[in-house]
Short mmCIF file of C-alpha atoms (C1' of nucleotides) and ligand atoms in Angstrom, two decimals:
data_model
loop_
_atom_site.label_atom_id
_atom_site.label_comp_id
_atom_site.label_asym_id
_atom_site.label_seq_id
_atom_site.Cartn_x
_atom_site.Cartn_y
_atom_site.Cartn_z
CA MET A 1 28.79 -10.12 3.98
CA LYS A 2 28.00 -12.61 1.55
CA LYS A 3 29.76 -14.68 3.60
CA ALA A 4 27.66 -13.68 6.86
CA LYS A 5 24.43 -13.94 5.26
CA LYS A 6 25.36 -17.64 3.82
CA LYS A 7 26.17 -18.77 7.16
CA LEU A 8 22.98 -17.03 8.75
CA PHE A 9 21.00 -18.90 6.08
CA ARG A 10 22.81 -22.21 6.76
CA GLU A 11 21.78 -21.81 10.19
CA PHE A 12 18.26 -21.10 9.83
CA ILE A 13 18.16 -24.15 7.50
CA ALA A 14 19.63 -26.34 10.15
CA GLU A 15 17.24 -24.85 12.92
CA LYS A 16 14.21 -25.51 11.43
CA GLY A 17 15.40 -29.16 10.05
CA LEU A 18 15.08 -28.08 6.80
CA LYS A 19 17.36 -29.24 4.08
CA SER A 20 20.52 -27.65 2.07
CA THR A 21 19.89 -28.22 -1.57
CA ARG A 22 21.72 -27.19 -4.85
CA GLN A 23 19.14 -25.23 -5.68
CA ARG A 24 19.06 -23.22 -2.35
CA ASP A 25 22.77 -22.81 -2.77
CA ILE A 26 22.38 -21.69 -6.53
CA ILE A 27 19.26 -19.16 -5.79
CA LEU A 28 21.07 -17.96 -2.83
CA ASP A 29 24.45 -17.00 -4.69
CA ALA A 30 22.29 -15.52 -7.47
CA PHE A 31 20.51 -13.57 -5.20
CA LEU A 32 23.53 -12.23 -3.19
CA SER A 33 25.27 -11.36 -6.30
CA SER A 34 22.26 -9.52 -7.86
CA ASP A 35 21.30 -6.01 -7.72
CA ARG A 36 18.46 -5.15 -4.81
CA HIS A 37 15.07 -4.75 -5.55
CA LEU A 38 15.15 -7.77 -7.90
CA SER A 39 11.99 -8.95 -9.10
CA ILE A 40 10.85 -12.71 -8.79
CA GLU A 41 10.66 -12.99 -12.13
CA GLU A 42 14.11 -11.44 -12.76
CA LEU A 43 16.08 -13.41 -10.90
CA TYR A 44 14.23 -16.28 -12.11
CA LEU A 45 15.89 -15.14 -15.46
CA LYS A 46 19.15 -14.56 -14.56
CA LEU A 47 19.22 -17.64 -12.87
CA ARG A 48 17.88 -19.63 -16.51
CA SER A 49 20.68 -19.13 -18.24
CA LYS A 50 23.42 -20.83 -16.03
CA HIS A 51 20.73 -23.45 -14.43
CA PRO A 52 18.00 -24.25 -17.01
CA SER A 53 16.39 -26.89 -14.90
CA ILE A 54 15.60 -24.88 -11.81
CA GLY A 55 11.89 -24.55 -11.79
CA TYR A 56 9.79 -21.43 -11.00
CA ALA A 57 8.15 -22.74 -8.06
CA THR A 58 11.27 -23.56 -6.47
CA VAL A 59 12.32 -19.89 -7.10
CA TYR A 60 8.91 -18.74 -5.44
CA ARG A 61 9.68 -20.97 -2.18
CA THR A 62 13.00 -20.40 -2.02
CA LEU A 63 12.90 -16.47 -1.56
CA LYS A 64 10.12 -16.81 0.85
CA LEU A 65 12.48 -18.96 2.85
CA PHE A 66 14.99 -16.19 2.34
CA ALA A 67 12.41 -13.57 4.10
CA GLU A 68 11.62 -15.86 6.74
CA SER A 69 15.62 -16.57 7.34
CA GLY A 70 16.10 -12.52 7.84
CA ILE A 71 18.48 -12.28 4.96
CA ALA A 72 15.80 -10.80 2.55
CA ARG A 73 12.96 -8.69 2.66
CA GLU A 74 9.92 -8.65 0.38
CA ILE A 75 9.04 -5.57 -1.51
CA HIS A 76 5.85 -4.13 -3.20
CA PHE A 77 6.36 -1.07 -4.88
CA GLY A 78 2.59 -1.33 -6.47
CA ASP A 79 3.37 -2.56 -10.01
CA GLY A 80 2.15 -5.92 -9.33
CA GLN A 81 5.62 -7.47 -8.96
CA THR A 82 6.89 -9.00 -5.97
CA ARG A 83 10.50 -7.78 -5.29
CA TYR A 84 13.06 -8.93 -2.63
CA GLU A 85 15.98 -7.29 -1.40
CA HIS A 86 19.01 -7.89 0.75
CA THR A 87 18.44 -6.82 4.50
CA GLY A 88 21.35 -6.69 6.94
CA GLU A 89 21.12 -7.43 10.59
CA GLY A 90 19.02 -4.70 12.37
CA GLU A 91 19.07 -2.60 9.32
CA HIS A 92 16.39 -0.40 8.18
CA HIS A 93 15.85 1.75 5.13
CA ASP A 94 13.19 3.39 3.28
CA HIS A 95 12.49 4.05 -0.61
CA LEU A 96 12.23 6.80 -3.08
CA VAL A 97 10.65 5.23 -6.31
CA CYS A 98 11.25 6.66 -9.71
CA LYS A 99 8.00 5.86 -11.58
CA ARG A 100 9.53 7.16 -15.22
CA CYS A 101 12.81 4.65 -14.98
CA GLY A 102 12.13 2.92 -12.10
CA SER A 103 15.53 3.42 -10.33
CA ILE A 104 15.52 3.28 -6.81
CA ILE A 105 17.33 5.54 -3.92
CA GLU A 106 17.48 4.08 -0.28
CA PHE A 107 17.54 6.20 2.67
CA GLU A 108 17.37 6.49 6.11
CA ASN A 109 15.76 9.25 8.53
CA GLU A 110 16.07 8.69 12.25
CA ALA A 111 13.64 11.77 12.81
CA ILE A 112 10.84 10.30 10.42
CA GLU A 113 10.90 7.40 12.63
CA LYS A 114 11.03 8.83 15.59
CA ILE A 115 7.82 10.54 15.07
CA GLN A 116 6.45 7.47 13.50
CA ASP A 117 6.61 6.07 17.22
CA GLU A 118 5.37 9.22 18.75
CA ILE A 119 2.06 8.59 16.43
CA ALA A 120 2.13 5.30 17.06
CA SER A 121 2.37 5.49 21.04
CA SER A 122 -0.43 8.17 21.01
CA TYR A 123 -2.92 6.06 19.90
CA GLY A 124 -1.39 2.91 22.25
CA PHE A 125 -0.72 1.41 18.94
CA LEU A 126 2.22 -1.00 18.85
CA ILE A 127 4.53 -0.70 15.71
CA GLN A 128 5.96 -4.12 14.17
CA HIS A 129 6.98 -2.85 10.86
CA HIS A 130 6.53 0.19 8.31
CA LYS A 131 6.65 1.02 4.94
CA LEU A 132 7.29 4.56 3.43
CA GLU A 133 7.76 5.01 -0.12
CA LEU A 134 8.44 8.63 -2.18
CA TYR A 135 7.25 7.94 -5.68
CA GLY A 136 7.81 10.61 -8.24
CA LEU A 137 10.74 11.60 -10.48
CA CYS A 138 14.61 11.01 -10.06
CA ALA A 139 16.85 13.94 -10.69
CA LYS A 140 17.65 12.59 -14.29
CA CYS A 141 14.09 11.81 -15.23
CA ARG A 142 12.75 15.39 -14.14
CA ALA A 143 15.18 17.12 -16.22
CA MET B 1 -19.58 16.34 1.10
CA LYS B 2 -21.40 13.66 -0.47
CA LYS B 3 -23.14 16.40 -2.63
CA ALA B 4 -19.56 17.66 -3.83
CA LYS B 5 -18.18 14.60 -4.50
CA LYS B 6 -21.44 13.53 -6.83
CA LYS B 7 -21.11 17.09 -8.49
CA LEU B 8 -17.21 16.28 -8.95
CA PHE B 9 -17.97 13.04 -10.28
CA ARG B 10 -20.74 14.55 -12.70
CA GLU B 11 -18.19 17.04 -13.90
CA PHE B 12 -15.48 14.45 -14.63
CA ILE B 13 -17.96 12.47 -16.61
CA ALA B 14 -18.98 15.17 -18.70
CA GLU B 15 -15.47 16.49 -19.22
CA LYS B 16 -14.47 13.14 -20.53
CA GLY B 17 -17.32 12.87 -22.93
CA LEU B 18 -18.46 9.58 -20.66
CA LYS B 19 -22.04 8.89 -19.82
CA SER B 20 -24.16 9.21 -16.74
CA THR B 21 -25.46 5.66 -16.18
CA ARG B 22 -27.61 4.19 -13.78
CA GLN B 23 -25.06 1.63 -12.60
CA ARG B 24 -22.23 4.47 -12.12
CA ASP B 25 -25.00 6.36 -9.91
CA ILE B 26 -25.81 3.26 -7.61
CA ILE B 27 -22.06 2.36 -7.30
CA LEU B 28 -21.26 6.02 -6.29
CA ASP B 29 -24.16 6.23 -3.66
CA ALA B 30 -23.19 2.79 -2.19
CA PHE B 31 -19.14 3.79 -2.26
CA LEU B 32 -20.05 7.20 -0.57
CA SER B 33 -22.37 5.90 2.27
CA SER B 34 -19.50 3.23 3.05
CA ASP B 35 -17.10 2.73 5.54
CA ARG B 36 -13.45 4.12 4.46
CA HIS B 37 -11.06 1.21 3.01
CA LEU B 38 -13.86 -0.89 1.64
CA SER B 39 -12.29 -3.57 -0.67
CA ILE B 40 -13.79 -3.87 -3.95
CA GLU B 41 -15.14 -7.45 -3.16
CA GLU B 42 -16.70 -5.79 -0.18
CA LEU B 43 -18.62 -3.04 -1.94
CA TYR B 44 -19.72 -5.87 -4.75
CA LEU B 45 -21.42 -7.75 -1.75
CA LYS B 46 -23.17 -4.65 -0.42
CA LEU B 47 -24.48 -3.79 -3.70
CA ARG B 48 -25.07 -6.83 -4.76
CA SER B 49 -28.01 -7.29 -2.11
CA LYS B 50 -30.32 -4.01 -3.47
CA HIS B 51 -28.81 -4.45 -7.13
CA PRO B 52 -28.34 -7.82 -7.92
CA SER B 53 -27.73 -7.30 -11.62
CA ILE B 54 -24.83 -4.92 -11.29
CA GLY B 55 -21.73 -6.64 -12.62
CA TYR B 56 -18.66 -7.32 -11.07
CA ALA B 57 -16.35 -5.98 -13.75
CA THR B 58 -18.42 -2.76 -13.63
CA VAL B 59 -17.55 -2.28 -10.35
CA TYR B 60 -14.06 -2.68 -10.98
CA ARG B 61 -14.60 -0.08 -13.75
CA THR B 62 -16.36 2.22 -11.93
CA LEU B 63 -14.21 2.08 -8.98
CA LYS B 64 -11.04 2.99 -11.17
CA LEU B 65 -13.15 5.77 -12.51
CA PHE B 66 -13.78 7.42 -9.03
CA ALA B 67 -9.85 7.55 -8.53
CA GLU B 68 -9.48 9.03 -11.65
CA SER B 69 -11.91 11.40 -11.11
CA GLY B 70 -10.11 12.27 -7.88
CA ILE B 71 -13.11 11.23 -5.20
CA ALA B 72 -11.43 8.31 -4.23
CA ARG B 73 -7.66 6.79 -3.76
CA GLU B 74 -6.49 3.18 -4.31
CA ILE B 75 -5.17 1.65 -1.59
CA HIS B 76 -3.26 -1.80 -0.93
CA PHE B 77 -2.30 -2.90 2.47
CA GLY B 78 -0.87 -6.08 1.40
CA ASP B 79 -3.67 -8.30 1.78
CA GLY B 80 -3.64 -9.14 -1.89
CA GLN B 81 -7.29 -6.83 -2.02
CA THR B 82 -7.45 -3.40 -3.94
CA ARG B 83 -9.35 -1.17 -1.30
CA TYR B 84 -10.39 2.31 -2.06
CA GLU B 85 -11.21 5.23 0.12
CA HIS B 86 -12.72 8.76 0.03
CA THR B 87 -10.65 11.41 -0.65
CA GLY B 88 -11.50 15.07 -0.10
CA GLU B 89 -10.06 17.89 -1.90
CA GLY B 90 -6.26 18.26 -1.26
CA GLU B 91 -6.59 16.41 1.69
CA HIS B 92 -4.05 13.68 2.49
CA HIS B 93 -3.52 10.97 5.40
CA ASP B 94 -1.95 8.12 5.94
CA HIS B 95 -2.48 4.77 7.94
CA LEU B 96 -1.73 2.66 11.23
CA VAL B 97 -2.80 -1.01 10.16
CA CYS B 98 -3.86 -3.43 12.72
CA LYS B 99 -2.38 -6.56 11.85
CA ARG B 100 -4.77 -8.83 13.98
CA CYS B 101 -8.28 -6.87 13.38
CA GLY B 102 -7.61 -5.09 10.50
CA SER B 103 -8.81 -1.92 12.05
CA ILE B 104 -7.20 1.55 10.51
CA ILE B 105 -6.75 4.46 12.05
CA GLU B 106 -5.96 7.62 9.97
CA PHE B 107 -3.27 10.32 10.69
CA GLU B 108 -1.98 13.57 9.43
CA ASN B 109 1.68 14.74 10.22
CA GLU B 110 3.25 17.73 9.07
CA ALA B 111 6.36 17.09 10.53
CA ILE B 112 6.81 13.95 8.74
CA GLU B 113 5.91 15.37 5.31
CA LYS B 114 8.47 18.19 5.68
CA ILE B 115 11.16 15.93 5.98
CA GLN B 116 10.28 13.50 3.24
CA ASP B 117 10.21 17.17 1.03
CA GLU B 118 13.52 17.97 2.44
CA ILE B 119 15.01 14.12 1.74
CA ALA B 120 13.42 14.48 -1.73
CA SER B 121 14.97 17.60 -2.50
CA SER B 122 18.43 16.59 -1.32
CA TYR B 123 18.30 13.81 -4.09
CA GLY B 124 16.88 16.11 -6.79
CA PHE B 125 13.77 13.87 -6.34
CA LEU B 126 10.30 15.06 -7.19
CA ILE B 127 7.58 13.86 -5.08
CA GLN B 128 4.31 12.92 -6.79
CA HIS B 129 2.92 10.96 -4.08
CA HIS B 130 3.95 8.90 -1.07
CA LYS B 131 2.68 6.01 0.97
CA LEU B 132 3.25 5.48 4.64
CA GLU B 133 1.87 2.75 6.76
CA LEU B 134 2.80 1.63 9.98
CA TYR B 135 1.75 -2.25 10.31
CA GLY B 136 1.00 -3.69 14.22
CA LEU B 137 -1.33 -4.05 17.07
CA CYS B 138 -3.90 -1.65 17.91
CA ALA B 139 -4.55 -0.81 21.38
CA LYS B 140 -7.32 -3.23 21.64
CA CYS B 141 -5.78 -6.16 19.87
CA ARG B 142 -2.31 -5.90 21.95
CA ALA B 143 -3.78 -6.08 25.31
"C1'" DC C 1 24.08 -47.93 1.65
"C1'" DC C 2 19.01 -47.69 3.90
"C1'" DT C 3 15.44 -45.32 4.90
"C1'" DG C 4 12.23 -41.74 5.66
"C1'" DA C 5 11.42 -36.78 5.27
"C1'" DT C 6 12.18 -33.14 3.03
"C1'" DC C 7 12.44 -31.17 -2.00
"C1'" DT C 8 11.95 -30.48 -6.58
"C1'" DG C 9 10.04 -29.50 -11.43
"C1'" DA C 10 6.01 -29.38 -14.16
"C1'" DA C 11 1.70 -28.93 -14.51
"C1'" DA C 12 -2.60 -27.79 -12.37
"C1'" DT C 13 -5.09 -24.04 -9.42
"C1'" DT C 14 -6.39 -20.44 -7.34
"C1'" DG C 15 -7.63 -15.61 -6.79
"C1'" DA C 16 -7.60 -10.59 -7.97
"C1'" DT C 17 -8.02 -8.63 -11.71
"C1'" DT C 18 -8.96 -7.29 -17.06
"C1'" DT C 19 -10.71 -7.78 -21.38
"C1'" DT C 20 -13.83 -9.68 -25.15
"C1'" DC C 21 -17.98 -9.19 -26.97
"C1'" DA C 22 -22.30 -9.03 -28.51
"C1'" DA C 23 -26.68 -6.59 -26.80
"C1'" DT C 24 -28.51 -2.63 -24.42
"C1'" DC C 25 -28.52 2.26 -23.09
"C1'" DA C 26 -27.42 7.40 -23.05
"C1'" DT C 27 -27.72 11.65 -25.54
"C1'" DA C 28 -26.76 15.09 -29.11
"C1'" DG C 29 -29.25 16.66 -33.24
"C1'" DC C 30 -32.85 16.66 -36.16
"C1'" DG D 1 -40.13 12.80 -29.59
"C1'" DC D 2 -37.05 9.61 -32.50
"C1'" DT D 3 -32.69 8.07 -34.19
"C1'" DA D 4 -27.60 7.26 -35.12
"C1'" DT D 5 -23.46 6.58 -32.69
"C1'" DG D 6 -20.87 5.76 -29.22
"C1'" DA D 7 -20.24 4.99 -24.79
"C1'" DT D 8 -21.75 1.07 -21.31
"C1'" DT D 9 -23.01 -3.40 -19.46
"C1'" DG D 10 -22.89 -8.47 -17.59
"C1'" DA D 11 -21.14 -12.55 -18.22
"C1'" DA D 12 -17.62 -15.26 -19.69
"C1'" DA D 13 -13.17 -15.85 -21.28
"C1'" DA D 14 -8.49 -14.49 -20.37
"C1'" DT D 15 -4.57 -13.21 -17.89
"C1'" DC D 16 -1.35 -12.52 -14.63
"C1'" DA D 17 1.39 -13.19 -10.23
"C1'" DA D 18 1.71 -17.02 -7.14
"C1'" DT D 19 0.63 -21.42 -4.69
"C1'" DT D 20 -0.41 -26.17 -4.54
"C1'" DT D 21 -0.41 -30.55 -6.18
"C1'" DC D 22 1.84 -34.99 -6.74
"C1'" DA D 23 4.95 -38.57 -8.48
"C1'" DG D 24 9.65 -38.77 -8.43
"C1'" DA D 25 14.56 -37.37 -7.00
"C1'" DT D 26 17.55 -36.17 -3.06
"C1'" DC D 27 19.43 -35.07 1.37
"C1'" DA D 28 20.79 -36.29 6.24
"C1'" DG D 29 21.53 -39.52 9.81
"C1'" DG D 30 21.79 -44.02 11.41
MN1 LIG E 1 15.85 -1.01 -0.71
MN1 LIG E 2 -7.59 6.30 4.95
ZN1 LIG E 3 14.01 7.80 -13.10
ZN1 LIG E 4 -6.38 -4.57 15.91
#
DNA sequence: CCTGATCTGAAATTGATTTTCAATCATAGC
DNA sequence: GCTATGATTGAAAATCAATTTCAGATCAGG
C-alpha cells in the first residue's frame, strides 16, 4: 500500500502541474512509514534528524497536498494540534481517543453510518463528511 | 430556564469562592439571550455596543467559567473559532453543520448513542463525552 | 543546456487565545 | 459603614499554531 499511495501522489502531482521534488519525496516516505495520527510537529521532528535542512513551512505545505491528493486526512482531536492520518481508497473510520494517554482506537460501524444518513435525509441535508469521536479513558488508563 | 441558569452560575461562583461582578452579570445576560453556537467574537461584538468598556480577555475568561459551571459547552466546528452553546441539565445533542451558509441543525439520536456505548465497552473504553458532527449542505443550500 | 514556472527555507505575519500586571472592585469581618 | 484581602478587570504583551512573503534554488520540457 505504500507503493500505491506513492503512485497516487505522483499522479496527483502530475495532474495538477506540480513538481516532484526531493523534499516531497522525503516527507512522503516519512509520513507513510510513521504511526497514524501524527501531528505536524511530530513528523517535523522525526524528519529533522535525517534531513535537518527541510523547513517547517514545507512540511505544512506538503501535508496539505497529501490531504488534497487523498492519501491523507487532516484530523483535530481538540488539543490544538493538527494531525494527519493515512487514508485508503474509500476507507473510513472513526476514533476512540484516550484523554489520559492519548492512545487512539479506530473503529468502523455500519449501523451508525446508516442512522446518520437517515437523520440527514430527514432534514433534507446532504452529508459530505462527518466526524465521530468518543473521548474518555482506554482500558489501561481506567484500571 | 434563564432564571435556572443564572442561579446555577451564581451557585458555582459561590462554591468556588469567586466573585459576582458587574461584567460577569452582563456577559451572562448577553450569552443567555443570544442564539446558540455563538462565537466569542460574535458575543464580544454584541456586548460592545451596550458595554464598550468590557474587555476581550474578560469575555474569554467568563465563557470558560460558564463552561466549567455547566451552563455552557465549548464547540469547535473546524472554522478556527471557538463557539459556546447553552447546555441544559443532562441534555445532549449533536449537530448537522452546513458548510455553505453555516446554519446548524441539532439532533438527538438514542440509537447512535447506544451503539457508541457498545463499541466503547467492546474495547473496555470508558466514554466521558463525544462529538458527532455531520458536515455538508443544508436543504436550502443544496437546492 | 535554457527558460520559465514552481518550490523552498527563513523570517515575518496572522489570528485566535492566553498571560501579565497595575489598578479596581467585591465581600467578609469588624 | 469601613477596611483588609484577595479576586477581577482591561489593555497590552506574549504565545502558539499556521500561513504568507520573498529571494534564491530547483524542476521539467523544449
Ligand atoms: Mn484514524
Ligand atoms: Mn448545539
Ligand atoms: Zn489511555
Ligand atoms: Zn446551508
